[in-house]
Coordinates of C-alpha atoms and ligand atoms in Angstrom, one line a residue:
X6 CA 161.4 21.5 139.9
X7 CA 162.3 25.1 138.2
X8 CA 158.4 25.3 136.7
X9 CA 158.6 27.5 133.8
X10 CA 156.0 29.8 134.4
X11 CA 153.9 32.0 131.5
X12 CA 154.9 35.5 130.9
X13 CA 151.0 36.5 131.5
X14 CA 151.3 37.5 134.6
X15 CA 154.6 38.6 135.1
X16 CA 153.1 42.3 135.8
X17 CA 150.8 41.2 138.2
X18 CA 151.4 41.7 142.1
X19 CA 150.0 40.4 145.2
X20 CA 147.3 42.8 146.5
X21 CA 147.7 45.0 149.3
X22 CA 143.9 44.5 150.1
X23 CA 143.8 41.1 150.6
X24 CA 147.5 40.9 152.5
X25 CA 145.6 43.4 154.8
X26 CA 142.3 40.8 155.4
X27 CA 144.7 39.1 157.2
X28 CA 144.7 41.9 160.2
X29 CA 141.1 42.6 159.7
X30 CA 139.8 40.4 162.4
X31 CA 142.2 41.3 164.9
X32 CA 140.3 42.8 167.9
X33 CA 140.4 46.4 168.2
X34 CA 141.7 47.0 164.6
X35 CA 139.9 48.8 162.0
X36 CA 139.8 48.8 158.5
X37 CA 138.6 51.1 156.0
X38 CA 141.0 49.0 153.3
X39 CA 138.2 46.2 152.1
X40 CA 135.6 47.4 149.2
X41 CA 133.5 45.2 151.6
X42 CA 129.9 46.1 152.0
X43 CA 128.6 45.9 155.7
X44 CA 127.1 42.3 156.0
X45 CA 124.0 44.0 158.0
X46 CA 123.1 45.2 154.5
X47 CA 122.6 41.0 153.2
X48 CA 119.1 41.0 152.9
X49 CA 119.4 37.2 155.2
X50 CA 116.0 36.4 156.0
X51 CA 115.0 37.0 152.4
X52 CA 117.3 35.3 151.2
X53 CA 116.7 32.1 153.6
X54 CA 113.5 32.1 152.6
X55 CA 114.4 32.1 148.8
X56 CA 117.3 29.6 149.1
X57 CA 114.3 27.2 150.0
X58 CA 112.0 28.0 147.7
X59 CA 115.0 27.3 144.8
X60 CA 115.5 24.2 146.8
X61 CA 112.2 22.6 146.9
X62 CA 110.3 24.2 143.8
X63 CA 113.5 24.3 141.4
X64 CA 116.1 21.7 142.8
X65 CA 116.7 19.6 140.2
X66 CA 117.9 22.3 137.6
X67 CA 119.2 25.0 140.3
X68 CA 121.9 22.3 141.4
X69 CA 122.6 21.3 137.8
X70 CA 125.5 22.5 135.2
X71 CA 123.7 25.4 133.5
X72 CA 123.8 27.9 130.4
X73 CA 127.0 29.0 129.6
X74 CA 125.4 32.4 129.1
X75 CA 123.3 32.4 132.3
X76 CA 120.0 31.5 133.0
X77 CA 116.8 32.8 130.5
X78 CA 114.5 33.9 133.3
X79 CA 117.5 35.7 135.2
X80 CA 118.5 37.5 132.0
X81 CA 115.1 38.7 131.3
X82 CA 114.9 40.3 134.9
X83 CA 118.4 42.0 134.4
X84 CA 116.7 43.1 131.4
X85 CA 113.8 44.3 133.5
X86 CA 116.6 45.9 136.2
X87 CA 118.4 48.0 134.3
X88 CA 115.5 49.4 132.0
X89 CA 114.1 50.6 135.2
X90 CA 117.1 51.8 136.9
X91 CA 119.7 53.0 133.9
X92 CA 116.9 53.5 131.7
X93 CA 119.1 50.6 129.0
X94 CA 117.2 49.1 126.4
X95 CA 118.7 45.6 125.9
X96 CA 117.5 42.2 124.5
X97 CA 118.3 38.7 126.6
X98 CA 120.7 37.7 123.7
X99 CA 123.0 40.8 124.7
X100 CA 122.9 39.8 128.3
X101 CA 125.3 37.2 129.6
X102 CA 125.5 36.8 133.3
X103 CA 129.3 36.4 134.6
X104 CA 130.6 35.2 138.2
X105 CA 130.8 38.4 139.7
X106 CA 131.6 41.5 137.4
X107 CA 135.5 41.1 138.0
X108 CA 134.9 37.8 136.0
X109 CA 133.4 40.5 133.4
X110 CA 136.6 42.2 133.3
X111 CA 138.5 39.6 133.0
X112 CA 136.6 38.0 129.9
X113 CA 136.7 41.9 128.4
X114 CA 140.5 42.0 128.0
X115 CA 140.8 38.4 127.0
X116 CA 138.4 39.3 124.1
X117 CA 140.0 42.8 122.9
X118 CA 143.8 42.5 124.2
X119 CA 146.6 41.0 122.1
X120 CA 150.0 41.2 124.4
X121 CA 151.0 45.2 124.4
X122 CA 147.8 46.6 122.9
X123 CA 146.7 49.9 124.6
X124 CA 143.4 50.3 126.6
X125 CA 142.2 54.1 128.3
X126 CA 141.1 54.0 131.9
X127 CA 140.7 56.5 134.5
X128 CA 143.6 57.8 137.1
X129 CA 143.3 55.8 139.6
X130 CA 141.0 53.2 138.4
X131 CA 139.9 49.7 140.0
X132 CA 142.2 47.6 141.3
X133 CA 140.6 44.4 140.0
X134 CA 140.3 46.1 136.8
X135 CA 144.2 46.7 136.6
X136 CA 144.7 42.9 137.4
X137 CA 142.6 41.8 134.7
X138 CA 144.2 43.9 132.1
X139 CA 148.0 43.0 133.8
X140 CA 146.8 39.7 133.5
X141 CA 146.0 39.9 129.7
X142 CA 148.8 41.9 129.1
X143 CA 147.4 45.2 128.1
X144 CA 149.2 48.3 128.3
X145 CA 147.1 51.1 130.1
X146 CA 147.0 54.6 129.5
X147 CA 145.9 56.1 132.5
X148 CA 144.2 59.9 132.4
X149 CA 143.6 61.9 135.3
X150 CA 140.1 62.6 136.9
X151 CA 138.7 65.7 138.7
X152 CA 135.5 66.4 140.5
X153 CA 133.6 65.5 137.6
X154 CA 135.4 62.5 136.7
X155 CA 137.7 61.9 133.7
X156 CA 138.7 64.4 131.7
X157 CA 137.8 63.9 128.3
X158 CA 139.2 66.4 126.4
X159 CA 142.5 64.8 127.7
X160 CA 141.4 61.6 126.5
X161 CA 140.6 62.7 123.3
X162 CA 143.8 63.8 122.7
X163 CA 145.2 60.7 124.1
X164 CA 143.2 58.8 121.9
X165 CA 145.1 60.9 118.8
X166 CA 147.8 60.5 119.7
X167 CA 148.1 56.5 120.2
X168 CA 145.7 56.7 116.9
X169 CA 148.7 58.3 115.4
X170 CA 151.3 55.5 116.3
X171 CA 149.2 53.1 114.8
X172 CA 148.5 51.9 119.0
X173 CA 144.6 52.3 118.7
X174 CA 143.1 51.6 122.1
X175 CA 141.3 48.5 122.2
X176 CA 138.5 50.5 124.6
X177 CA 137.9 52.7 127.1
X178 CA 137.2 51.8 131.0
X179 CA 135.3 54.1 132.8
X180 CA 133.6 53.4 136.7
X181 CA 131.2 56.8 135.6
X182 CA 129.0 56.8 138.8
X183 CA 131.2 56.9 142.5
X184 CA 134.4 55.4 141.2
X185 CA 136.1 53.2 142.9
X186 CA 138.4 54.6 144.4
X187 CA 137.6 57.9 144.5
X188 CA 133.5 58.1 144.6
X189 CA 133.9 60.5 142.5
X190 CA 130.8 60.8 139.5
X191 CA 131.3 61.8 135.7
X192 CA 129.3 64.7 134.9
X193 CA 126.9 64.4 132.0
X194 CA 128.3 66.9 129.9
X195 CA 131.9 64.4 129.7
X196 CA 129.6 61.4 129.8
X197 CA 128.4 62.7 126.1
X198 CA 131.8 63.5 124.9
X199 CA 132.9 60.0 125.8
X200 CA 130.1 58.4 124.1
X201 CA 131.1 60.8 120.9
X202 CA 134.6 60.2 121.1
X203 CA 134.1 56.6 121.2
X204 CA 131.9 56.5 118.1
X205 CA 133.9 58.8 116.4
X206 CA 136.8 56.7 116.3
X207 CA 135.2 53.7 116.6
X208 CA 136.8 52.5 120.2
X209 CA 134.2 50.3 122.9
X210 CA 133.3 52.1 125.8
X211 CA 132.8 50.1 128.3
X212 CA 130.9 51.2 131.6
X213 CA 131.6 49.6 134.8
X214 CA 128.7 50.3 137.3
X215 CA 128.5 48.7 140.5
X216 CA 127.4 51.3 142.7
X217 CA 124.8 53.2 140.9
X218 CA 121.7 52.5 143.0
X219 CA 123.9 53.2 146.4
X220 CA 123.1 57.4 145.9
X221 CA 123.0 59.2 149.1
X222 CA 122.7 63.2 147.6
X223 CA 122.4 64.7 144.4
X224 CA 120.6 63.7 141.6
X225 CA 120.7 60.7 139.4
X226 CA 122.8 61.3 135.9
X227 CA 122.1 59.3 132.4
X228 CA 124.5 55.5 132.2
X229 CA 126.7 55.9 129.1
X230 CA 124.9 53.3 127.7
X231 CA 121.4 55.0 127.6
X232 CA 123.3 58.0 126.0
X233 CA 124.5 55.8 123.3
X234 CA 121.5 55.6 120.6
X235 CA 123.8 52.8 118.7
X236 CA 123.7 50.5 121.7
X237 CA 127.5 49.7 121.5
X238 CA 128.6 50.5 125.4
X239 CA 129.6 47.3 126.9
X240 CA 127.8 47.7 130.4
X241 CA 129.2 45.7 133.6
X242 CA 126.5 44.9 136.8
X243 CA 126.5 43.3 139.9
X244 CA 124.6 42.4 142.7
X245 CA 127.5 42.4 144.9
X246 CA 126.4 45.4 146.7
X247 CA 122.6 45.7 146.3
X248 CA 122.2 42.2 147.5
X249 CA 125.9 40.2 148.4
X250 CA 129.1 39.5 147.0
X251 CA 129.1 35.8 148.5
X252 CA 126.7 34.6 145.8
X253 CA 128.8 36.1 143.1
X254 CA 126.8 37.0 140.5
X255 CA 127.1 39.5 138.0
X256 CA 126.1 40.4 134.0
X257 CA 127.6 42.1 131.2
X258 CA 125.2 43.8 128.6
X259 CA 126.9 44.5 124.9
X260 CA 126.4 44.2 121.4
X261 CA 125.7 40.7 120.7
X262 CA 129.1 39.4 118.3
X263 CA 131.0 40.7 121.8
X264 CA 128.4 38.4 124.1
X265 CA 129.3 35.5 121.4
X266 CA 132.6 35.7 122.1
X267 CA 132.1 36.5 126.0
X268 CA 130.1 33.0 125.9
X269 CA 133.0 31.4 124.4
X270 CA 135.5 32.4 126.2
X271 CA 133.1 31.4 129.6
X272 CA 133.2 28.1 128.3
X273 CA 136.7 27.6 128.8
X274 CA 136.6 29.7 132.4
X275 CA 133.6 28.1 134.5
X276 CA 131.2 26.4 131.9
X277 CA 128.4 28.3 133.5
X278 CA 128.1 30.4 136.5
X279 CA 126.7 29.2 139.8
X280 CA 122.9 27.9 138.4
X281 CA 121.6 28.2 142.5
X282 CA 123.2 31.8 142.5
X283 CA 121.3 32.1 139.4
X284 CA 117.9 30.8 140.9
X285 CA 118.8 33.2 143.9
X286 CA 119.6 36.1 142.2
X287 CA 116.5 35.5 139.8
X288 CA 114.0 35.0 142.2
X289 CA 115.4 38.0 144.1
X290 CA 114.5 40.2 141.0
X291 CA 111.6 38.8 139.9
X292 CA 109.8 39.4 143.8
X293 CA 110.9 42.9 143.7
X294 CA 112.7 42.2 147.1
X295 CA 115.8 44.4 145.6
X296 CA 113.5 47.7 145.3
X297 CA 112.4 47.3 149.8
X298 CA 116.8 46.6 149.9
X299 CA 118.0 49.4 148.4
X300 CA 116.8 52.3 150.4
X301 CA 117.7 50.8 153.8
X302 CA 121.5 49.8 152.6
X303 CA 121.2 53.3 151.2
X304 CA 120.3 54.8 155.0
X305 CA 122.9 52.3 156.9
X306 CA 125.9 53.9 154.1
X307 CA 124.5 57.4 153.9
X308 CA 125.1 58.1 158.1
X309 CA 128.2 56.2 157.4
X310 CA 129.6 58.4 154.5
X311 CA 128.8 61.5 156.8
X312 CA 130.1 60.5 160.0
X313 CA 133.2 59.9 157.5
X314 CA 133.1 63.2 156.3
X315 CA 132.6 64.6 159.3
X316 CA 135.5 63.2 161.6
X317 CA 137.7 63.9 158.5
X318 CA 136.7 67.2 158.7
X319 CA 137.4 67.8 162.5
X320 CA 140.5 65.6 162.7
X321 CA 142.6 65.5 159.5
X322 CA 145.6 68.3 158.9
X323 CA 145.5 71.3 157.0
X324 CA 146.7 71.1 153.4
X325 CA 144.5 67.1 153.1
X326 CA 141.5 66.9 151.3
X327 CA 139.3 64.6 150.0
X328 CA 136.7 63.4 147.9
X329 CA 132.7 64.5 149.5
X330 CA 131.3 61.0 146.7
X331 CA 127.1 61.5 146.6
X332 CA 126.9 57.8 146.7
X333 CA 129.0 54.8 146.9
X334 CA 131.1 52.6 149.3
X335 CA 134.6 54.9 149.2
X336 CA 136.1 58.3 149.6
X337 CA 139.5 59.4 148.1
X338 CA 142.1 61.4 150.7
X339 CA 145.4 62.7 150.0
X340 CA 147.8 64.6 152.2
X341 CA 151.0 66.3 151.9
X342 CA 152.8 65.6 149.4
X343 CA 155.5 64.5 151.5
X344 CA 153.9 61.5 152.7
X345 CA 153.9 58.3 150.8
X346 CA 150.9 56.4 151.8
X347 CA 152.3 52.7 151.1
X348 CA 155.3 53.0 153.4
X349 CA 152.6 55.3 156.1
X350 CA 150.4 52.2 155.5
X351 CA 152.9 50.0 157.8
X352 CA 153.2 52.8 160.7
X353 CA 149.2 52.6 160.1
X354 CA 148.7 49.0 160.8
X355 CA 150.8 49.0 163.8
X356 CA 148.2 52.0 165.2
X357 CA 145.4 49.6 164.6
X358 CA 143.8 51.2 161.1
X359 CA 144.0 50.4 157.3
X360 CA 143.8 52.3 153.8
X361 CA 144.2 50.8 150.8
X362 CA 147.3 53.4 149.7
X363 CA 146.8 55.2 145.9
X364 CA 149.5 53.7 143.9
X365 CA 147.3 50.8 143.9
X366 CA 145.1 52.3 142.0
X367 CA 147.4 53.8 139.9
X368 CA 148.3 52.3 136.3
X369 CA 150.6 55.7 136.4
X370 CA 151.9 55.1 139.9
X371 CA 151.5 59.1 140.5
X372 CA 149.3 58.6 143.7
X373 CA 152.1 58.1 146.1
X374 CA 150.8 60.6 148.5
X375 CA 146.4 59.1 148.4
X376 CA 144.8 56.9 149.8
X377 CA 141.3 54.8 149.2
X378 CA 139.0 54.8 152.3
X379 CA 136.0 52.8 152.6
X380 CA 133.0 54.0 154.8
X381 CA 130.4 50.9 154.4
X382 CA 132.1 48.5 156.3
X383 CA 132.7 50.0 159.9
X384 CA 130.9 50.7 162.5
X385 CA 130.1 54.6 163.4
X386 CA 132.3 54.4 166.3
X387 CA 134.8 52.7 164.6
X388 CA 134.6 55.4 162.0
X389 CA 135.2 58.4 164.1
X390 CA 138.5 56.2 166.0
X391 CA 139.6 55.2 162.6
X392 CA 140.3 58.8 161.3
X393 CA 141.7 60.1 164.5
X394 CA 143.9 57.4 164.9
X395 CA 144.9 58.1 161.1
X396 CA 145.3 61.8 161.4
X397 CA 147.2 61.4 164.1
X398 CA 149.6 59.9 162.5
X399 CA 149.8 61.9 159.4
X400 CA 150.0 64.6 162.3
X401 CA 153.1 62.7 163.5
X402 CA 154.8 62.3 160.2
X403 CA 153.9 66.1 159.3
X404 CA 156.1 67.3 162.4
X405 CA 159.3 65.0 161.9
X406 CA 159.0 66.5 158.2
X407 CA 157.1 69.2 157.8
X408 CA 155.2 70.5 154.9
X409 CA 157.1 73.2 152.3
Ligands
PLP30 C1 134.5 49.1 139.9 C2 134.3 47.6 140.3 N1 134.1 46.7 139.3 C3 134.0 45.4 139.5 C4 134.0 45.0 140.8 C5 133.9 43.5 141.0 O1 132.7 43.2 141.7 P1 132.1 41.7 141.7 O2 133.1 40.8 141.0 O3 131.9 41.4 143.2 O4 130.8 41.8 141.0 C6 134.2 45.8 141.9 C7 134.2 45.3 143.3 O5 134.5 46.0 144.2 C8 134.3 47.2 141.6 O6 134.5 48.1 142.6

């Protein structure tokens, strides 16, 4: 039959990450492509003894359909969470937990899109981001970043400009605290402009904040939503990496006529998500057993991060550089500008290592010569053969075309 697809996802394209899963468990070959956090980091024997406690004190309603907008008691410990941690003042009916925070995403464009209306992110951005706003048809102005994260004078002026031919973004994306890709952090001087320019002409900012609690340096900076006295910054979490991904649990925090719609629009995704995840991630909270997580995934990345640094510091050629990210699971490297990392990215797998390569991070494709490496996932060893085995290749590539 000649099925007559929908023109939704005509931009969308398969992801490099997951075609590159496929090699990951091929002995010998390492990986710094997955935005995977190291499984020694699952807090297991916590959560085995949780997992039975949900069964035998809250069975009945843990394995039942639940809340479209997520369980009451969870909600009230997010609440609890991020007052502690991102200093947000929020009420249970602006909380809405989603199935991970790419189902967040998702449900964000759905609500604001229409086919061809403009969003802002950063450049490069998320990749799941991208392929929820592909997937809803949005058309995404990308603006660059530097050390201290998006520039927002640029998007000020980008925001005048599509202002000015009547293309008013629907809202702006930002990943404020070690971006993914580049672990890169907004300073708070840009984080207050953004907050401005989005009240001043009236566009949601939405902050996307997955890593926040994984700091290994440097000191902690204000969320975008705690700057915002008017409590209208949509906030994404997840406890993906502070406790695991598998569960898939995450929460959006906004005003509440955007967590009306976010509950409708659930009800026609997944009904609810997972009530035992629910019950896990609850219980989880509620015994504090996140606060006695943190700090030790925090010392099993921080050694990661610098044995990262380090070997790219010894090994990698002259003219590369890369991001130094105070927290998070990746660092950013680009090299001469000769090189194109998604054609290296072959020669790369045949050596026995993986990158995710920039351009697909890269609403803009102008990343061509970056690439996304992730330190949480590898072992030290691995680490330190990983980078050698990639500069030597960049190395090889260099001399059959040298740099200008
Ligand atoms: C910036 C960002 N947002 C959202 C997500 C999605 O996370 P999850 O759906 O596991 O909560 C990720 C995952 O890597 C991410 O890096």
């Amino acid at each position: 039959m000649d099925f007559r697809f929908s023109d939704s996802l005509r931009n969308m394209k398969p992801s490099e990450i997951r075609e590159l899963l496929k090699y990951a468990s091929t002995k010998g070959f390492i990986s710094f492509g997955g935005g995977m956090p190291n499984p020694a980091s699952f807090p297991m024997e916590d959560l085995r003894k949780i997992m039975e406690d949900v069964l035998s004190d809250y069975g009945s309603l843990a394995l039942q359909y639940g809340n479209t907008v997520g369980l009451n008691d969870l909600r009230t410990e997010i609440k609890r969470l991020v007052k502690e941690t991102e200093n947000i003042s929020s009420s249970e009916s602006e909380i809405i937990v989603t199935s991970g925070s790419q189902q967040g995403l998702y449900e964000l464009a759905k609500i604001f899109v229409n086919p061809g209306d403009t969003v802002i992110t950063e450049e490069p951005t998320y990749i799941g981001a991208i392929s929820a706003f592909d997937a809803n048809l949005a058309e995404m102005h990308s603006i660059p970043i530097d050390d201290n994260g998006i520039k927002t004078d640029l998007v000020e002026a980008e925001v005048k400009k599509l202002i000015s031919q009547n293309k008013k973004p629907k809202f702006i994306y930002i990943i404020p605290t070690f971006q993914n890709p580049t672990g890169i952090t907004l300073s708070l001087e840009r984080r207050k402009h953004l907050v401005e320019i989005s009240s001043r002409y009236e566009i949601p900012l939405v902050e996307d904040n997955p890593y926040g609690e994984l700091r290994y340096s440097g000191k902690k900076i204000a969320s975008l939503r705690s700057l915002d006295p008017s409590g209208q910054v949509i906030y994404m979490g997840t406890f993906s990496k502070v406790m695991c991904p598998g569960l898939r649990m995450g929460y959006t925090i906004g005003p509440e006529d955007f967590i009306a719609k976010a509950n409708l629009l659930k009800q026609a995704l997944d009904l609810s998500s997972s009530t035992f995840s629910q019950y896990v991630a609850w219980l989880y909270l509620k015994r504090d057993i996140i606060k006695k997580q943190i700090p030790k995934t925090i010392e099993l990345y921080r050694k990661k991060r610098d044995t990262m640094l380090t070997a790219l510091e010894q090994h990698f050629p002259e003219g590369s550089t890369w991001s130094k990210p105070d927290g998070g699971m990746f660092l950013w490297a680009s090299v001469d500008k000769k090189i194109n990392t998604t054609d290296m990215l072959k020669d790369a797998v045949r050596e026995g290592v993986a990158y995710v390569s920039g351009n697909a991070f890269s609403p803009a494709r102008v990343q061509g010569n970056s690439m996304r490496l992730n330190f949480t996932f590898s072992g030290e060893n691995e680490i330190l053969t990983g980078i050698e085995r990639l500069a030597g290749l960049i190395e090889k590539k260099l001399t059959v075309s040298p740099p200008s």
